[in-house]
PDB file of C-alpha atoms and ligand atoms in Angstrom:
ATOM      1  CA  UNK A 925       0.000   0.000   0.000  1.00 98.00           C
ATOM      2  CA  UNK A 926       1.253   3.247  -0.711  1.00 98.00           C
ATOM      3  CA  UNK A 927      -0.395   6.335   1.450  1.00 98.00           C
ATOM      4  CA  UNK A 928       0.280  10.130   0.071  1.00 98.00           C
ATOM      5  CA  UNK A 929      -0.231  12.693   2.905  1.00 98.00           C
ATOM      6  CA  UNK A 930      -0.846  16.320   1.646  1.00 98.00           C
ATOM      7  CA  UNK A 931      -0.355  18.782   4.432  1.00 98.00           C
ATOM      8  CA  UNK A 932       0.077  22.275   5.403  1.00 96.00           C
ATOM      9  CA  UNK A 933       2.375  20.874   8.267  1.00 96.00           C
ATOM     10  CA  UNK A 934       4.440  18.346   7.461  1.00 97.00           C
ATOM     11  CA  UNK A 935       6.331  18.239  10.855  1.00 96.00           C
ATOM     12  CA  UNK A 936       3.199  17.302  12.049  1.00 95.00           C
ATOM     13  CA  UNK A 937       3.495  13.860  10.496  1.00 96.00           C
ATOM     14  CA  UNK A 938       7.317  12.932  11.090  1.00 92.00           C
ATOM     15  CA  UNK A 939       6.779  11.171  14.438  1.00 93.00           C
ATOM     16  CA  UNK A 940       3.729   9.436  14.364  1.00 93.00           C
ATOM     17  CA  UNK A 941       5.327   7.106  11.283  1.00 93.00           C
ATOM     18  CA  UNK A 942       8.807   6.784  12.829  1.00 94.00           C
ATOM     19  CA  UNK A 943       8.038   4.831  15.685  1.00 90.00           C
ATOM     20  CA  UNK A 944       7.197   1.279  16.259  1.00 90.00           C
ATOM     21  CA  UNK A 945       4.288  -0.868  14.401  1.00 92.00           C
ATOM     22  CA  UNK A 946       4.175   1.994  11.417  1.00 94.00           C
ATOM     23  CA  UNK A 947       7.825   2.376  11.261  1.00 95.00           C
ATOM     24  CA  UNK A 948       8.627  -1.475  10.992  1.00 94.00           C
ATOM     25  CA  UNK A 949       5.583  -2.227   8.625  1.00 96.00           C
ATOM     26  CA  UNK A 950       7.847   0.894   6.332  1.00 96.00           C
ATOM     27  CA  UNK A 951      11.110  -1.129   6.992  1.00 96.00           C
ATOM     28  CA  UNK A 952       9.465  -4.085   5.611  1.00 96.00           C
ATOM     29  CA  UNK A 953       7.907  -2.800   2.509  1.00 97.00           C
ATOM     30  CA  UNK A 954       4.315  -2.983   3.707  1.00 97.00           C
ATOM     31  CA  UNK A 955       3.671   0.412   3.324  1.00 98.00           C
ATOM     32  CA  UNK A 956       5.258   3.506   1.770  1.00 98.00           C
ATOM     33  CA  UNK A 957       4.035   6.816   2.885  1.00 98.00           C
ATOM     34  CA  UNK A 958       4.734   9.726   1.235  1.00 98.00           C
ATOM     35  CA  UNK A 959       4.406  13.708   3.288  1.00 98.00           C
ATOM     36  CA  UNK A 960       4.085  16.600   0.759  1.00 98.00           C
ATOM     37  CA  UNK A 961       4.299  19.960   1.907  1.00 98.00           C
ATOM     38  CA  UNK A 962       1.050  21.809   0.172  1.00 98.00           C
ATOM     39  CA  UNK A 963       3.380  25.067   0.179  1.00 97.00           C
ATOM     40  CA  UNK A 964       5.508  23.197  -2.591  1.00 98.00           C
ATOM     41  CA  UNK A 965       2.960  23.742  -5.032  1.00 98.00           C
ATOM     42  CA  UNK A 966       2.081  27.082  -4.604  1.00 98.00           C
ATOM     43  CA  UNK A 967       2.259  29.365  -8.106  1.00 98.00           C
ATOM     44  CA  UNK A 968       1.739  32.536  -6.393  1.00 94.00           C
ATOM     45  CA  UNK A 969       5.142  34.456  -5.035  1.00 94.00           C
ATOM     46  CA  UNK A 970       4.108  34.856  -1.284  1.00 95.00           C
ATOM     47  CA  UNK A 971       3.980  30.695  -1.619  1.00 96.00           C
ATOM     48  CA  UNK A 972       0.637  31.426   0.477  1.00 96.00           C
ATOM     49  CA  UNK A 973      -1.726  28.367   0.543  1.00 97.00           C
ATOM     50  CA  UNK A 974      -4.606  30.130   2.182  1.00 96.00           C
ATOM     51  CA  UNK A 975      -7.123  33.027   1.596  1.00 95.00           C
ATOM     52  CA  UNK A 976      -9.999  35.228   2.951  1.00 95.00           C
ATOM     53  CA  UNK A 977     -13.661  33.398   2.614  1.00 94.00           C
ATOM     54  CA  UNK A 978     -15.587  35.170  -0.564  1.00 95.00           C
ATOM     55  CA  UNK A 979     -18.489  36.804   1.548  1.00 94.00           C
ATOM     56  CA  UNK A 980     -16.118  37.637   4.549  1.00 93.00           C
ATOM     57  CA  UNK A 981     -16.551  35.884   7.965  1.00 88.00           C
ATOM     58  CA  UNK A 982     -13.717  34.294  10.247  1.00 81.00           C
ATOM     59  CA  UNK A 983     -10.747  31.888   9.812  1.00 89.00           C
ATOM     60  CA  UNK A 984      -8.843  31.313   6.291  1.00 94.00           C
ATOM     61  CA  UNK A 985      -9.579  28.623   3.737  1.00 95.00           C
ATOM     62  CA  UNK A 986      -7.104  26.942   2.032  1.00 96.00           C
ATOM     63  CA  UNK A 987      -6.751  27.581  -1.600  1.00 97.00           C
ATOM     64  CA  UNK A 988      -7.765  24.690  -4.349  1.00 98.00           C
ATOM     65  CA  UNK A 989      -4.972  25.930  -6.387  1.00 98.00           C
ATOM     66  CA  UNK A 990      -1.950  24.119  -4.645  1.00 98.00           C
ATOM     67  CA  UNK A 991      -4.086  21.154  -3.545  1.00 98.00           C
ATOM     68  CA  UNK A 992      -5.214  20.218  -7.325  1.00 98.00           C
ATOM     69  CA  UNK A 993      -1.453  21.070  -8.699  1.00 98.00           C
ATOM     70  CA  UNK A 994      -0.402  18.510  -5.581  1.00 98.00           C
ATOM     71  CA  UNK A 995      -3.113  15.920  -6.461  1.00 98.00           C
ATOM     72  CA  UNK A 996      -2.605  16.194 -10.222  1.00 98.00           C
ATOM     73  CA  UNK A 997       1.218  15.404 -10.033  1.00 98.00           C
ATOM     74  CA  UNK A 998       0.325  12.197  -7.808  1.00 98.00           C
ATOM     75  CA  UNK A 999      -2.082  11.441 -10.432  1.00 98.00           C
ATOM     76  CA  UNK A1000      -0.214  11.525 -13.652  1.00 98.00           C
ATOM     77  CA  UNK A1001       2.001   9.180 -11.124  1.00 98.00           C
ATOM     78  CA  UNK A1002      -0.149   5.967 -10.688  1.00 98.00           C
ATOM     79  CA  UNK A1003      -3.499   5.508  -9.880  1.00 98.00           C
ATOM     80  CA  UNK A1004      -5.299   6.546  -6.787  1.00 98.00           C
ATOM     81  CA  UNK A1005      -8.104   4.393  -5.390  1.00 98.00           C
ATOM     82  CA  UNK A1006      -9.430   7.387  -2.947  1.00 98.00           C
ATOM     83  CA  UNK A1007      -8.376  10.920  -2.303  1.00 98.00           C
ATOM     84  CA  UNK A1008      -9.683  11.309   1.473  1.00 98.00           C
ATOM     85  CA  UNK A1009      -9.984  14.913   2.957  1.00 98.00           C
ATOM     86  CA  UNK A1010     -10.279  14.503   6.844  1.00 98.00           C
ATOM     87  CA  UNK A1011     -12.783  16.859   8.468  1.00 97.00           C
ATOM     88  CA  UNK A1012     -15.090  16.960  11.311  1.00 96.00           C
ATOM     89  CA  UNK A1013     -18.166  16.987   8.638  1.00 96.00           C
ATOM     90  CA  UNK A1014     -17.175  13.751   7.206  1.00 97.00           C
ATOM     91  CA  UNK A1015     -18.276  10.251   7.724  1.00 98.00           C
ATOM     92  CA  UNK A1016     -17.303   8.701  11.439  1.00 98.00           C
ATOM     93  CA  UNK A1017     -14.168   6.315  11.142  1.00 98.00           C
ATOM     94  CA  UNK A1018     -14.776   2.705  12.498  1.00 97.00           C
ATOM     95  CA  UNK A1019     -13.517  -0.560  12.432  1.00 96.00           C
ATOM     96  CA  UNK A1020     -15.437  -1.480   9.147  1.00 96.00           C
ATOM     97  CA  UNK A1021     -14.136   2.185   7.160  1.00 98.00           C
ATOM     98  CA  UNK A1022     -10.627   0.581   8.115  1.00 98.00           C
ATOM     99  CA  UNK A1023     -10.652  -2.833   7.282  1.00 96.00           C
ATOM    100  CA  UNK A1024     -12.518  -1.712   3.887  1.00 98.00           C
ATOM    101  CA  UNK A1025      -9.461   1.128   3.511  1.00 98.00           C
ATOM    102  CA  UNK A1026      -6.689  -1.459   4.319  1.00 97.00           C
ATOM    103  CA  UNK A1027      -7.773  -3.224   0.914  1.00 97.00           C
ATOM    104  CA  UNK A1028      -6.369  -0.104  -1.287  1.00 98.00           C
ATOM    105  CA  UNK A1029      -3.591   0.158  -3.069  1.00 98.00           C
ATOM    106  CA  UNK A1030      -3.369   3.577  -3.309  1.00 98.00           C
ATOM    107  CA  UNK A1031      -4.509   6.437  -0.932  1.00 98.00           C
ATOM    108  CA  UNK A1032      -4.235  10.183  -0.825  1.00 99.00           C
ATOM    109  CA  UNK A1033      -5.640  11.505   2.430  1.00 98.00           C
ATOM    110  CA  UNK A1034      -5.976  15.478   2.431  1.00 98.00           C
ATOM    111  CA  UNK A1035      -5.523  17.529   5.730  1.00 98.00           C
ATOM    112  CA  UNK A1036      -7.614  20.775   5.871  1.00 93.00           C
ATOM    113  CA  UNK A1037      -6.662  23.533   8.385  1.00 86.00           C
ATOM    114  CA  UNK A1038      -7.885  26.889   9.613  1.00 75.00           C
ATOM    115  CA  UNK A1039     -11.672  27.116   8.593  1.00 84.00           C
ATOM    116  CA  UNK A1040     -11.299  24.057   6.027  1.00 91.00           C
ATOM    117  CA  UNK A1041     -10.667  23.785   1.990  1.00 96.00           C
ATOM    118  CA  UNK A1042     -12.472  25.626  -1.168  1.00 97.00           C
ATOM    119  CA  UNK A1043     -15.238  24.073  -1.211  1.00 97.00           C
ATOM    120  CA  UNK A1044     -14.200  23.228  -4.912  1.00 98.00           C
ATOM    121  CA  UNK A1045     -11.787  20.926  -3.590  1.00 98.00           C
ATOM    122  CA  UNK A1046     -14.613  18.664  -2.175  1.00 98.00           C
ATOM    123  CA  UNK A1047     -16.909  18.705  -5.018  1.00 98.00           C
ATOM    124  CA  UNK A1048     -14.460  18.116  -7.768  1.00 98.00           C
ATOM    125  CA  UNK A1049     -11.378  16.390  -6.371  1.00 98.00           C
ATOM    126  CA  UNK A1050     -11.953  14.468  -3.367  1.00 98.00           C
ATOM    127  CA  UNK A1051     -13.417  10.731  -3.149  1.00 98.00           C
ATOM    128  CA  UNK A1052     -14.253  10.692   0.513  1.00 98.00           C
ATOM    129  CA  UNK A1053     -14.463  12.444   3.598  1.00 98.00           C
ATOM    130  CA  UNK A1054     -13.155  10.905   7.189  1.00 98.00           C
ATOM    131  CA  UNK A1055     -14.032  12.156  10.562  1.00 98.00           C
ATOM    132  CA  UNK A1056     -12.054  10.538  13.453  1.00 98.00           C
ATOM    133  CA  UNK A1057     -14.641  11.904  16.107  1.00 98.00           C
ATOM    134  CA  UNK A1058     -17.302  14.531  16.702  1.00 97.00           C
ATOM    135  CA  UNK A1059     -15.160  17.092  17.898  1.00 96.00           C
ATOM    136  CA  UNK A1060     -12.580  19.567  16.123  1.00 95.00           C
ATOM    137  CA  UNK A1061      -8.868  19.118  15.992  1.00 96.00           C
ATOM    138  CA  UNK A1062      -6.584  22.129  14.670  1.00 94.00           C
ATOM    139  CA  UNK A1063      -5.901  20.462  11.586  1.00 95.00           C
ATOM    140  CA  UNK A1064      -6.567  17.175   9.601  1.00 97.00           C
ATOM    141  CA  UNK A1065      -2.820  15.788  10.180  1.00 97.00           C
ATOM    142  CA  UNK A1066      -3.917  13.866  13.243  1.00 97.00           C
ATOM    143  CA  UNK A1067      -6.677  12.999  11.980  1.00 98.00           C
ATOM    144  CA  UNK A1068      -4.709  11.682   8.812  1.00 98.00           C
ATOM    145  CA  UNK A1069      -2.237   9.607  11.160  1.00 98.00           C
ATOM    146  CA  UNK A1070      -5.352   8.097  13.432  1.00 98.00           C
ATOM    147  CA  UNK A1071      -7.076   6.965  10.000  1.00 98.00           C
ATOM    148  CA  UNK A1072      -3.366   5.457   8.271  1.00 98.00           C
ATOM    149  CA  UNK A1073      -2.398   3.917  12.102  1.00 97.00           C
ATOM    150  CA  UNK A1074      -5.639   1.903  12.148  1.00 97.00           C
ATOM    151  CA  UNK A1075      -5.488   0.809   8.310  1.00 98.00           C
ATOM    152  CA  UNK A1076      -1.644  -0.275   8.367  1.00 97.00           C
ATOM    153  CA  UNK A1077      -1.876  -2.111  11.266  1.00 95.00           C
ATOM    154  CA  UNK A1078      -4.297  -4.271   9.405  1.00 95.00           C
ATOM    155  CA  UNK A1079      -2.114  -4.991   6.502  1.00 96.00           C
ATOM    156  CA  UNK A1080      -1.254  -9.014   6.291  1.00 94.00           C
ATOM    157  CA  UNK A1081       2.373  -8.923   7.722  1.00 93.00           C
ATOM    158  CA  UNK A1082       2.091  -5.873  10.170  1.00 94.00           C
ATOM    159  CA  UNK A1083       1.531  -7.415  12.974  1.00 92.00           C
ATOM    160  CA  UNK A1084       3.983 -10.393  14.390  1.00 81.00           C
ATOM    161  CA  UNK A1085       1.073 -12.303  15.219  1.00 72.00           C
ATOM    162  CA  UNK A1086      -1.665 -12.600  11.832  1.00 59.00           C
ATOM    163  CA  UNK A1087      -4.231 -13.540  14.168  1.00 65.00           C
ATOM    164  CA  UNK A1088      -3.838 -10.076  16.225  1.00 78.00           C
ATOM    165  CA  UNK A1089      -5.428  -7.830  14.362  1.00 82.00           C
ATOM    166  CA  UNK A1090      -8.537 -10.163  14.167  1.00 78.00           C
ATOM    167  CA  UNK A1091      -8.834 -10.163  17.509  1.00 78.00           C
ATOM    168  CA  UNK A1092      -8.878  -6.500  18.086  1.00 84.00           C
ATOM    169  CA  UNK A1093     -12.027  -4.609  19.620  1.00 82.00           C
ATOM    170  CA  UNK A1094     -14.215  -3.709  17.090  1.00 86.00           C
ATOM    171  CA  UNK A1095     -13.341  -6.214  14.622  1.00 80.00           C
ATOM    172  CA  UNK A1096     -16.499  -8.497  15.326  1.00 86.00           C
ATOM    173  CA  UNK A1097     -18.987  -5.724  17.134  1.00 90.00           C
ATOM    174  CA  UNK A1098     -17.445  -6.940  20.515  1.00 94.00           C
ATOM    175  CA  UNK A1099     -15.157  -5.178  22.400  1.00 95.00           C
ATOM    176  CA  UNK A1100     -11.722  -6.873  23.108  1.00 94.00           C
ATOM    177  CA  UNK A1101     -11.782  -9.114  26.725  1.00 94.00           C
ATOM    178  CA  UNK A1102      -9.698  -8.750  29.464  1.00 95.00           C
ATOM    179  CA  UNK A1103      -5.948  -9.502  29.572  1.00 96.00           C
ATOM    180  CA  UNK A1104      -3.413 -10.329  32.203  1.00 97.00           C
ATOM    181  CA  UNK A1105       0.012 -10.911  32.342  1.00 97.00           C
ATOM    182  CA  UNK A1106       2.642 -12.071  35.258  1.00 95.00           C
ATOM    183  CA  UNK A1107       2.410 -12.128  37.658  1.00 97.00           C
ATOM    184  CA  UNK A1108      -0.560 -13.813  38.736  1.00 96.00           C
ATOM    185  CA  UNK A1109      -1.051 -12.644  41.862  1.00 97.00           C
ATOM    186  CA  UNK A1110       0.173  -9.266  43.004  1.00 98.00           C
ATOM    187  CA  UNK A1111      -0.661  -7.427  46.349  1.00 98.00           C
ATOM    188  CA  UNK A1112      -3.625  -9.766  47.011  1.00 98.00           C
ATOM    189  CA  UNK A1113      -5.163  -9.529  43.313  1.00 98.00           C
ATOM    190  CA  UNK A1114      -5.645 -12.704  41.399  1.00 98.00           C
ATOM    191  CA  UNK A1115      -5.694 -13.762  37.355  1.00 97.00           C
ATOM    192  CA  UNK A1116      -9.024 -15.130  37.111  1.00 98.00           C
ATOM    193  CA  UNK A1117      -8.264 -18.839  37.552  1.00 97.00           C
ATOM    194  CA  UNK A1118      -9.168 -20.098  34.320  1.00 97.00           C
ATOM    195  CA  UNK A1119      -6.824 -18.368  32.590  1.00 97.00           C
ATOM    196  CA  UNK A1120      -3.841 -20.333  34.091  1.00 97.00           C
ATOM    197  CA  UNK A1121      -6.128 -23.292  33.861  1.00 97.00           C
ATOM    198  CA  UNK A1122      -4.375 -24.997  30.496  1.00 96.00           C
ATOM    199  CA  UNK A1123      -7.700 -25.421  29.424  1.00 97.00           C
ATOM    200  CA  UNK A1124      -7.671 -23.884  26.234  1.00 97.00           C
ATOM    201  CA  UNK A1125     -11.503 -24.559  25.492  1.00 98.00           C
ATOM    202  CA  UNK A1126     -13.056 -23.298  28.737  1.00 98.00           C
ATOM    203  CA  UNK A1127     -10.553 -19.857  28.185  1.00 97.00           C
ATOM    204  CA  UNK A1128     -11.687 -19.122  24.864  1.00 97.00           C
ATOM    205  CA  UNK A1129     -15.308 -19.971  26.233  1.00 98.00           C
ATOM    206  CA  UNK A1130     -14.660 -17.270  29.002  1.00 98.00           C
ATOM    207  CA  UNK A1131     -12.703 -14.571  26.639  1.00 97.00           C
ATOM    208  CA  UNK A1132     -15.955 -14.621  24.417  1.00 96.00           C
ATOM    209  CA  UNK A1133     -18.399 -14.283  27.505  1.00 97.00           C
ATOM    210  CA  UNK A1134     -16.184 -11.379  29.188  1.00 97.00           C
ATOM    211  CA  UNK A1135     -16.064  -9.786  25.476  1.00 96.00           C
ATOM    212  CA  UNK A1136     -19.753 -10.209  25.272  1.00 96.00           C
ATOM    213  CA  UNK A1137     -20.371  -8.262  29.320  1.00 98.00           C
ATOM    214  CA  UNK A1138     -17.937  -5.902  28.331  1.00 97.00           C
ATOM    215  CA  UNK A1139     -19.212  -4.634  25.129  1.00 97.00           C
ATOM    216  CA  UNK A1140     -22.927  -4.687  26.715  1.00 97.00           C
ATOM    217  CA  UNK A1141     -21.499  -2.729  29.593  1.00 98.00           C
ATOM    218  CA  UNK A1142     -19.423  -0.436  28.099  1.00 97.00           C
ATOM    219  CA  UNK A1143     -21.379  -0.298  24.308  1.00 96.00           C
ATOM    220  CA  UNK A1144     -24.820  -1.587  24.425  1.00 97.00           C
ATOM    221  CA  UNK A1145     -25.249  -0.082  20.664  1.00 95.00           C
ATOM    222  CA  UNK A1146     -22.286  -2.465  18.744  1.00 93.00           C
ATOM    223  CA  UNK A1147     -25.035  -5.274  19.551  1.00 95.00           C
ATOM    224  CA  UNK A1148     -27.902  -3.256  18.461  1.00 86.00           C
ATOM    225  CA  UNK A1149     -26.944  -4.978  15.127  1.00 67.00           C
TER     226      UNK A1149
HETATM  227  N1  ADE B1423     -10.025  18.011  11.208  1.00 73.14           N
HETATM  228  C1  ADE B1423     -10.503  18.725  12.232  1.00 73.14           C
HETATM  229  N2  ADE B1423     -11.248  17.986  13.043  1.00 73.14           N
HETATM  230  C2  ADE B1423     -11.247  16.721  12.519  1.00 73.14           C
HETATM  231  C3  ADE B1423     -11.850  15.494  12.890  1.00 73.14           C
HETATM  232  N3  ADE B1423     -12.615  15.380  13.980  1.00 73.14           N
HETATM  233  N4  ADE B1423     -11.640  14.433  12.103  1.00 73.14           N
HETATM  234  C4  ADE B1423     -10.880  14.526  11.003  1.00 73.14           C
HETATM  235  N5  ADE B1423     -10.294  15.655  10.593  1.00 73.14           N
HETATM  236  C5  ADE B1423     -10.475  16.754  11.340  1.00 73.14           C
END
């Protein structure tokens, strides 16, 4: 998979991709991702990327001149399978957005910033619009790194163990169960007994009940469906 990240902050995105899961799936030729600074494609000589709203009111919108010179270049490149602009307006990220995501080849994902993007840009160049959460961030960029975090992890040879991913919260409407480690008993609290049991049947028998309380506890509606 190859994931282009167009941003008016690139320093934004150095750290998030550097560092463990993302940074080995890069050293292993997983994923490629790709930061361009939207400043780079500015034709005007102030190398601005932003302008006043037509019709005044607050905050600056950034320009669709640099983001369709940006997108164009990719284009003439390879193929893209979706150009994503993240932004509080667009449709809620879960599990299922992810998984479906982590089956593309290629992926542009947009960030907006200040009061968001020509509204040009959505109409005409985007594919689809990703909101990581009902409330506003300063800028798409973490947004951007949420959405490619929860896709890469999924691609087959990530994670160590294949089976990890599968098990995650989310990934069948349940939330993940309980986990405990060494050791198993520590200033008078106890592993639940069955889980040092050795008998594999019962433990998966319990992980699925505990995922099952959990996720009615903590998220009656992911069993709605
Ligand atoms: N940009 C600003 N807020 C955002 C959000 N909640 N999701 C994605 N992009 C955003």
């Amino acid at each position: 998979m190859r994931i282009d990240i167009i941003t008016a902050l690139p320093s934004l995105l150095e750290s998030p991709f550097n560092d463990s899961i993302l940074k080995r799936a890069q050293d292993r030729g997983l994923v490629e991702i790709h930061v361009h600074d939207l400043r780079k494609y500015s034709e005007n000589k102030q190398k601005s990327i932003d302008d006043y709203a037509f019709g005044g009111g607050a905050g600056m919108v950034l320009t669709i001149q640099p983001i369709d010179k940006c997108i164009s270049q990719l284009q003439s490149e390879r193929d893209y399978d979706e150009i994503i602009y993240l932004t509080p307006d667009g449709d809620l990220l879960n599990q299922q957005i992810s998984n479906q995501i982590s089956t593309l080849k290629n992926l542009i994902l947009l960030c907006g910033h200040y009061k968001g993007v020509d509204q040009r840009v959505r109409d005409h160049l985007i594919t689809r619009e990703i909101s990581i959460g009902d409330y506003v961030l300063s800028g798409g960029e973490l947004g951007a790194a949420v959405l490619a975090d929860s896709v890469i992890r999924l691609l087959p040879g990530v994670l160590n163990d294949e089976t990890s991913a599968l098990t995650d919260s989310f990934q069948d409407n349940l939330l993940a169960p309980p986990v405990y480690t060494r050791p198993s008993e520590y200033k008078g609290m106890k592993v639940p007994e069955i889980l040092t049991s050795g008998n594999l049947k019962a433990i998966e028998d319990w992980r699925m009940d505990q995922a099952f309380e959990r996720t009615k506890l903590k998220r009656p509606d992911l069993l709605k469906d």
